[in-house]
PDB file of C-alpha atoms in Angstrom:
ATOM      1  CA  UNK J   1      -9.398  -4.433  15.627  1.00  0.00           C
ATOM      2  CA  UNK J   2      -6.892  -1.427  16.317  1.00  0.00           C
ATOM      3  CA  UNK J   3      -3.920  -3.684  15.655  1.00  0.00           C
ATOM      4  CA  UNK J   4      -5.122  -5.642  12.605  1.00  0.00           C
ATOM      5  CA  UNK J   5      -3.753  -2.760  10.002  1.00  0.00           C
ATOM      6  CA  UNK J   6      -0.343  -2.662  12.028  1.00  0.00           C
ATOM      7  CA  UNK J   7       0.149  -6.090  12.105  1.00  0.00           C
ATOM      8  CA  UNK J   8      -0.746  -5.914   8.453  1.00  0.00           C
ATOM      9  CA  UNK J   9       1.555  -3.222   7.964  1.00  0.00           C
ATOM     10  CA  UNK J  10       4.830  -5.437   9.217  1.00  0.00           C
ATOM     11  CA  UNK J  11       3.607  -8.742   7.174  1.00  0.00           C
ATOM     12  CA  UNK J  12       3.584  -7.102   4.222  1.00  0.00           C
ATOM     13  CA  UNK J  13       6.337  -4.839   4.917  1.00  0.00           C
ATOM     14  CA  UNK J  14       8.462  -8.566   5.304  1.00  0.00           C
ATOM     15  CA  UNK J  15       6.783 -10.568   2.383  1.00  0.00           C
ATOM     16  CA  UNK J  16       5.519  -7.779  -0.325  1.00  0.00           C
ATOM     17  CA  UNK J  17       8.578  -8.372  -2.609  1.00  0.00           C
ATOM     18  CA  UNK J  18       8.047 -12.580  -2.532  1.00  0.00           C
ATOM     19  CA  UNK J  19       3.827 -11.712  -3.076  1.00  0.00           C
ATOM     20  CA  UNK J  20       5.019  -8.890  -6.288  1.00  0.00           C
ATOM     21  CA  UNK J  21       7.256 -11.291  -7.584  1.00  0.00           C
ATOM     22  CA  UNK J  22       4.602 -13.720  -8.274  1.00  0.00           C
ATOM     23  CA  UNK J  23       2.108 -11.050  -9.303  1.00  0.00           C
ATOM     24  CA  UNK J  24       4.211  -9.515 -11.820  1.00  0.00           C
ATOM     25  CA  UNK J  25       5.267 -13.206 -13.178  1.00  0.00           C
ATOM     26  CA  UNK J  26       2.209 -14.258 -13.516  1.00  0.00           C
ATOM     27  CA  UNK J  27      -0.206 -11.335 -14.572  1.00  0.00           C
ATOM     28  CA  UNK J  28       3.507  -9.364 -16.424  1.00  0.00           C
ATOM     29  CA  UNK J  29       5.595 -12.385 -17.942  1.00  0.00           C
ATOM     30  CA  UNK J  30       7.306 -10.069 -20.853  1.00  0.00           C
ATOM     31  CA  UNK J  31       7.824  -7.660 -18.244  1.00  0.00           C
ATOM     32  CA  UNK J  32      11.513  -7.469 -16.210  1.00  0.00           C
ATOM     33  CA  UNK J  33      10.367  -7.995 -12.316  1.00  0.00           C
ATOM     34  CA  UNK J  34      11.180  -5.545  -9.760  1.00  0.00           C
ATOM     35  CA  UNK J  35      14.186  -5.459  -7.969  1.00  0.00           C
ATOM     36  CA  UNK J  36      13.753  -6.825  -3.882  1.00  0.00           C
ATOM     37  CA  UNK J  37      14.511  -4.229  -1.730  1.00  0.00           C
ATOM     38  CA  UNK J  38      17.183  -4.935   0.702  1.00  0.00           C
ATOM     39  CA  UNK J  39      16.171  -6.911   3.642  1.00  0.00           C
ATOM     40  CA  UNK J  40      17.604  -4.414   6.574  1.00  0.00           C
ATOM     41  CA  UNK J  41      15.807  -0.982   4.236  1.00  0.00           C
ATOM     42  CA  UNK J  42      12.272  -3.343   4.043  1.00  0.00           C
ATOM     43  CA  UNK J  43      12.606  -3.581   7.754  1.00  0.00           C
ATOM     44  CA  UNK J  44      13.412   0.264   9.068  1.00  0.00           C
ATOM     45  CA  UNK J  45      10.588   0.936   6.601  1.00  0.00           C
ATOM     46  CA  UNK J  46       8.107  -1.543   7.894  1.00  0.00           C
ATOM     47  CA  UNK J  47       8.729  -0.347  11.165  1.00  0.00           C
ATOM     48  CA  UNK J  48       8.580   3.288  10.619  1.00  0.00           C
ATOM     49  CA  UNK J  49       4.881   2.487   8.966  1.00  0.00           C
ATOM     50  CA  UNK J  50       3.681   0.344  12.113  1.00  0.00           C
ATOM     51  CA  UNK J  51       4.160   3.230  13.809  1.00  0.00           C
ATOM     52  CA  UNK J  52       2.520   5.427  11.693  1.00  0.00           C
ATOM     53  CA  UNK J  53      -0.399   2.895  11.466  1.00  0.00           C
ATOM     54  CA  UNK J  54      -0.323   2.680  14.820  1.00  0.00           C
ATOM     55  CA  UNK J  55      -0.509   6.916  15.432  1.00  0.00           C
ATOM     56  CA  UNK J  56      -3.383   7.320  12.776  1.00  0.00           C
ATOM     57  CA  UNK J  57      -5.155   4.211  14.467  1.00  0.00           C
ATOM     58  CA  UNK J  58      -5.040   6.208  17.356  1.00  0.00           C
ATOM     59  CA  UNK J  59      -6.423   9.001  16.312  1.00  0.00           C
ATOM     60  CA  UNK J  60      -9.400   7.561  14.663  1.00  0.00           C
ATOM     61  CA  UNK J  61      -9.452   5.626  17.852  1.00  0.00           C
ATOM     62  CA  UNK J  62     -10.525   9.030  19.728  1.00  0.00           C
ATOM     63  CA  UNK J  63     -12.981   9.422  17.540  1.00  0.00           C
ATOM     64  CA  UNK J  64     -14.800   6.060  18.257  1.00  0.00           C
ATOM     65  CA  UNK J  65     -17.602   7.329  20.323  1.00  0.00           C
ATOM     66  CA  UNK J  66     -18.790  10.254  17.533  1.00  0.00           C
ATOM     67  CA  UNK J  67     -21.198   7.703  15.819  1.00  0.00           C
ATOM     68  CA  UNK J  68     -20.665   7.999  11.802  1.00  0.00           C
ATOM     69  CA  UNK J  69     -17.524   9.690  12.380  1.00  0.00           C
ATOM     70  CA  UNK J  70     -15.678   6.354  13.706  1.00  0.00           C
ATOM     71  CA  UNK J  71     -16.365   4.529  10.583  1.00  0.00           C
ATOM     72  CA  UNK J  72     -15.278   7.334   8.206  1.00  0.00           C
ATOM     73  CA  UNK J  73     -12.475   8.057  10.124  1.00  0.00           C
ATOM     74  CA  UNK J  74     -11.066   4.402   9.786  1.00  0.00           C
ATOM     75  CA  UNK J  75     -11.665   4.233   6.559  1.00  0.00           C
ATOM     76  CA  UNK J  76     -10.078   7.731   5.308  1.00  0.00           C
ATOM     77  CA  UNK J  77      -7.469   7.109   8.052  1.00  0.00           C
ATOM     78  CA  UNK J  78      -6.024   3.277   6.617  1.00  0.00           C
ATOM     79  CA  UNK J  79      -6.882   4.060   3.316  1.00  0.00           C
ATOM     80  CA  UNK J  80      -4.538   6.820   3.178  1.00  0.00           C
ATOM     81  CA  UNK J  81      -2.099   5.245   5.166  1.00  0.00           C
ATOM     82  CA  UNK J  82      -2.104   1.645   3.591  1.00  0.00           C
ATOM     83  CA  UNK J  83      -2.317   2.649   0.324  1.00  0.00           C
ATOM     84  CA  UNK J  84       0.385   5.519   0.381  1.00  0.00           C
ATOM     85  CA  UNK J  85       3.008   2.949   2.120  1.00  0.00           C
ATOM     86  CA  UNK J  86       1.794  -0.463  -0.153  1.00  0.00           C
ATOM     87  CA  UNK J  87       1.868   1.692  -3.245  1.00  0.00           C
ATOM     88  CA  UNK J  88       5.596   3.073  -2.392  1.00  0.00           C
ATOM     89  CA  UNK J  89       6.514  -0.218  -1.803  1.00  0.00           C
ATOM     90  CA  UNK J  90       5.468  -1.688  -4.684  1.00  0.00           C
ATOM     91  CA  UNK J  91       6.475   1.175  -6.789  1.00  0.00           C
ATOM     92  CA  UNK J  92      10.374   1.282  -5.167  1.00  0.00           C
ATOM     93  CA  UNK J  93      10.870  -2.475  -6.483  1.00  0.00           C
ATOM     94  CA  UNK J  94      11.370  -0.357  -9.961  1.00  0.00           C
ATOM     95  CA  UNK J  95      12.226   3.321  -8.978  1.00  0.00           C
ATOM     96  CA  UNK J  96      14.406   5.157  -6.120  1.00  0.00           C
ATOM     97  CA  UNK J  97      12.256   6.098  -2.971  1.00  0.00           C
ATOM     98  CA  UNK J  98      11.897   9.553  -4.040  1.00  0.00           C
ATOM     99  CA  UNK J  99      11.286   8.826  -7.105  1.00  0.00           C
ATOM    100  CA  UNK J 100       7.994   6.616  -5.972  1.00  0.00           C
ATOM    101  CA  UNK J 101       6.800   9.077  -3.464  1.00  0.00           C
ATOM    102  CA  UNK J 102       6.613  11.807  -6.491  1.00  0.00           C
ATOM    103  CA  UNK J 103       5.030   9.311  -7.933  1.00  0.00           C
ATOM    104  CA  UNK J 104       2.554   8.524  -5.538  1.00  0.00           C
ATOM    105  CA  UNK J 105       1.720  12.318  -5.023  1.00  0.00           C
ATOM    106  CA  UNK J 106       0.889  12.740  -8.568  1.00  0.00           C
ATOM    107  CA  UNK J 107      -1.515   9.880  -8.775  1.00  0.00           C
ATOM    108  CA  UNK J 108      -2.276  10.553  -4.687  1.00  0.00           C
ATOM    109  CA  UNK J 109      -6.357  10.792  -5.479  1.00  0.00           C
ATOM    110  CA  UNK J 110      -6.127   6.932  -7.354  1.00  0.00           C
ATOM    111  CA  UNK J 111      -3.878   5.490  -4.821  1.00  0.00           C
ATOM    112  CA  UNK J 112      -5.987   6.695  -2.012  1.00  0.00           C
ATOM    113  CA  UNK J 113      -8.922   4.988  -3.643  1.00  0.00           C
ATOM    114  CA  UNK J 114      -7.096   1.790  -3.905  1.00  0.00           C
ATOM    115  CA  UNK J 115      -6.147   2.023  -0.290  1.00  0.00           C
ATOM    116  CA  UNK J 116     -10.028   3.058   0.542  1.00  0.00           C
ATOM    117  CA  UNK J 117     -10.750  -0.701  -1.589  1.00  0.00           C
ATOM    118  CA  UNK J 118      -7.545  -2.345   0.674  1.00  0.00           C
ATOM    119  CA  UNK J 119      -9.404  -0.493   3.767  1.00  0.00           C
ATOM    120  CA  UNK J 120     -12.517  -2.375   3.548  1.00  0.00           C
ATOM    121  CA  UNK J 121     -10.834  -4.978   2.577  1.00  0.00           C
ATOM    122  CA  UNK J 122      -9.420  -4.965   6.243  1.00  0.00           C
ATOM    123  CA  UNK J 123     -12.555  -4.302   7.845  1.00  0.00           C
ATOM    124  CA  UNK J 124     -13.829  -7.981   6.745  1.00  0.00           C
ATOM    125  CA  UNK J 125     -13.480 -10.199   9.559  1.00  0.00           C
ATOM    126  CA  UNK J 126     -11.080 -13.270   8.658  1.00  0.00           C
ATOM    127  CA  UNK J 127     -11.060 -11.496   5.157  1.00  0.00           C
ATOM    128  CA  UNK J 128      -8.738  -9.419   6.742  1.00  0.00           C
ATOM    129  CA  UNK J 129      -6.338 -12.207   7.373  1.00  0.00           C
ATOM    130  CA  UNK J 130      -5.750 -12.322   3.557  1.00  0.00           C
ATOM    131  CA  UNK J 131      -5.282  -8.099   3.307  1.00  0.00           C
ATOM    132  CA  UNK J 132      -0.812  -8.742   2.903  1.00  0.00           C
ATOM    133  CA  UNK J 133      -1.800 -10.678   0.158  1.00  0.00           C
ATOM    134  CA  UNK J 134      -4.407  -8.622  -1.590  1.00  0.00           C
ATOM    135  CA  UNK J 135      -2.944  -4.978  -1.083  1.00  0.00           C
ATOM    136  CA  UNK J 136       0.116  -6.023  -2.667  1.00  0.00           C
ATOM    137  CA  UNK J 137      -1.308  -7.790  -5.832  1.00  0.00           C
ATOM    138  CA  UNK J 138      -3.862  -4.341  -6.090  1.00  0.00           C
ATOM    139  CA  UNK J 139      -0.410  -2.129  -5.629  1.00  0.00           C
ATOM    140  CA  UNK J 140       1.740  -4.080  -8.479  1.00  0.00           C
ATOM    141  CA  UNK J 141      -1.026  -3.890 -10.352  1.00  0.00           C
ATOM    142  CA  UNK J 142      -1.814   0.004  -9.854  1.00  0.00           C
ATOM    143  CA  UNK J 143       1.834   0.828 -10.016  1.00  0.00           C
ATOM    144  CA  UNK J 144       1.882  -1.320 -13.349  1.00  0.00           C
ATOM    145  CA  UNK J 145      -0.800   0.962 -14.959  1.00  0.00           C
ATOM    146  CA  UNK J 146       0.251   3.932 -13.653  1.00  0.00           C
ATOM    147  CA  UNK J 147       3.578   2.939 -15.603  1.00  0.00           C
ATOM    148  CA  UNK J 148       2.090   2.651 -18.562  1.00  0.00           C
ATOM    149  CA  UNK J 149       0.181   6.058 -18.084  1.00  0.00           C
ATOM    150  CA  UNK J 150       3.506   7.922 -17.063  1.00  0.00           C
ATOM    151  CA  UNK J 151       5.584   6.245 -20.424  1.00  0.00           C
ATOM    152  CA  UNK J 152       2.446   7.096 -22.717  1.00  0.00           C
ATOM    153  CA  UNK J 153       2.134  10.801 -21.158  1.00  0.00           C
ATOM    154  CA  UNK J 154       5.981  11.375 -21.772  1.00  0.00           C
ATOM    155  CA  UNK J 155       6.046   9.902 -25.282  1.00  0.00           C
ATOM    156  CA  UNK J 156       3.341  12.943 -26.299  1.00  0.00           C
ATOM    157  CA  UNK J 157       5.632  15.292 -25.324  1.00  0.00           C
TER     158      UNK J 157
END
């Protein structure tokens, strides 16, 4: 159970780009689709969140004998973690890397939600196997809206 939201973590990391590109063809057709980050930057940054995962997992792993505490701290723990690093991915397919983490700070409360919902999403045994799939559909889709927020909230300036 400790591994399954590192081993998440690299799949997606490897195949979010192919999973957006269908998401935003499908659900976005009169959109432009994101631009595929370059195989060699998806990589470095897949690793570098497996081992985050993997240090946050850890943590929460200490906690696993406080009863109530374990659960919470799983939870709070991935869903931080997986939805900061699936919404920046999904986010730098149409902005610079900076650019998406400001963007992920501003919206930080909503995109920890939607890691909370990709979270127990994990915790559903051979549900979980699916998580690559679904955190990366819930991401476009979040980063999508959040577009449309950021271009309304500009215009009214």
């Amino acid at each position: 159970a400790l591994l399954i939201a590192p081993v998440t973590a690299v799949v997606a990391g490897l195949f979010l780009d192919d999973i957006a590109e269908v998401v935003e063809r499908t659900d976005y057709p009169g959109d432009p689709t994101g631009r595929a980050m370059p195989a060699l930057r998806s990589l470095v940054l897949s690793a570098r969140f497996l081992g985050v995962v993997i240090l946050g997992n850890i943590v929460a792993l200490l906690l696993l004998l406080v009863p109530g505490v374990n659960i919470a701290a799983f939870f709070i723990v991935n869903g931080y973690l997986l939805g900061r690093e699936f919404f920046e991915f999904a986010a730098m397919r149409f902005r610079g890397e900076e650019e998406a983490r400001a963007l992920r700070r501003h919206y930080a409360g909503t995109v920890f939600l939607a890691g909370l919902l990709i979270a127990a999403f994990l915790a559903v045994p051979l549900l979980n196997l699916l998580t690559p799939l679904f955190a990366a559909a819930v991401m476009v889709h979040l980063h999508k809206a959040i577009s449309v927020r950021e271009v309304a909230r500009s215009s009214r300036r």
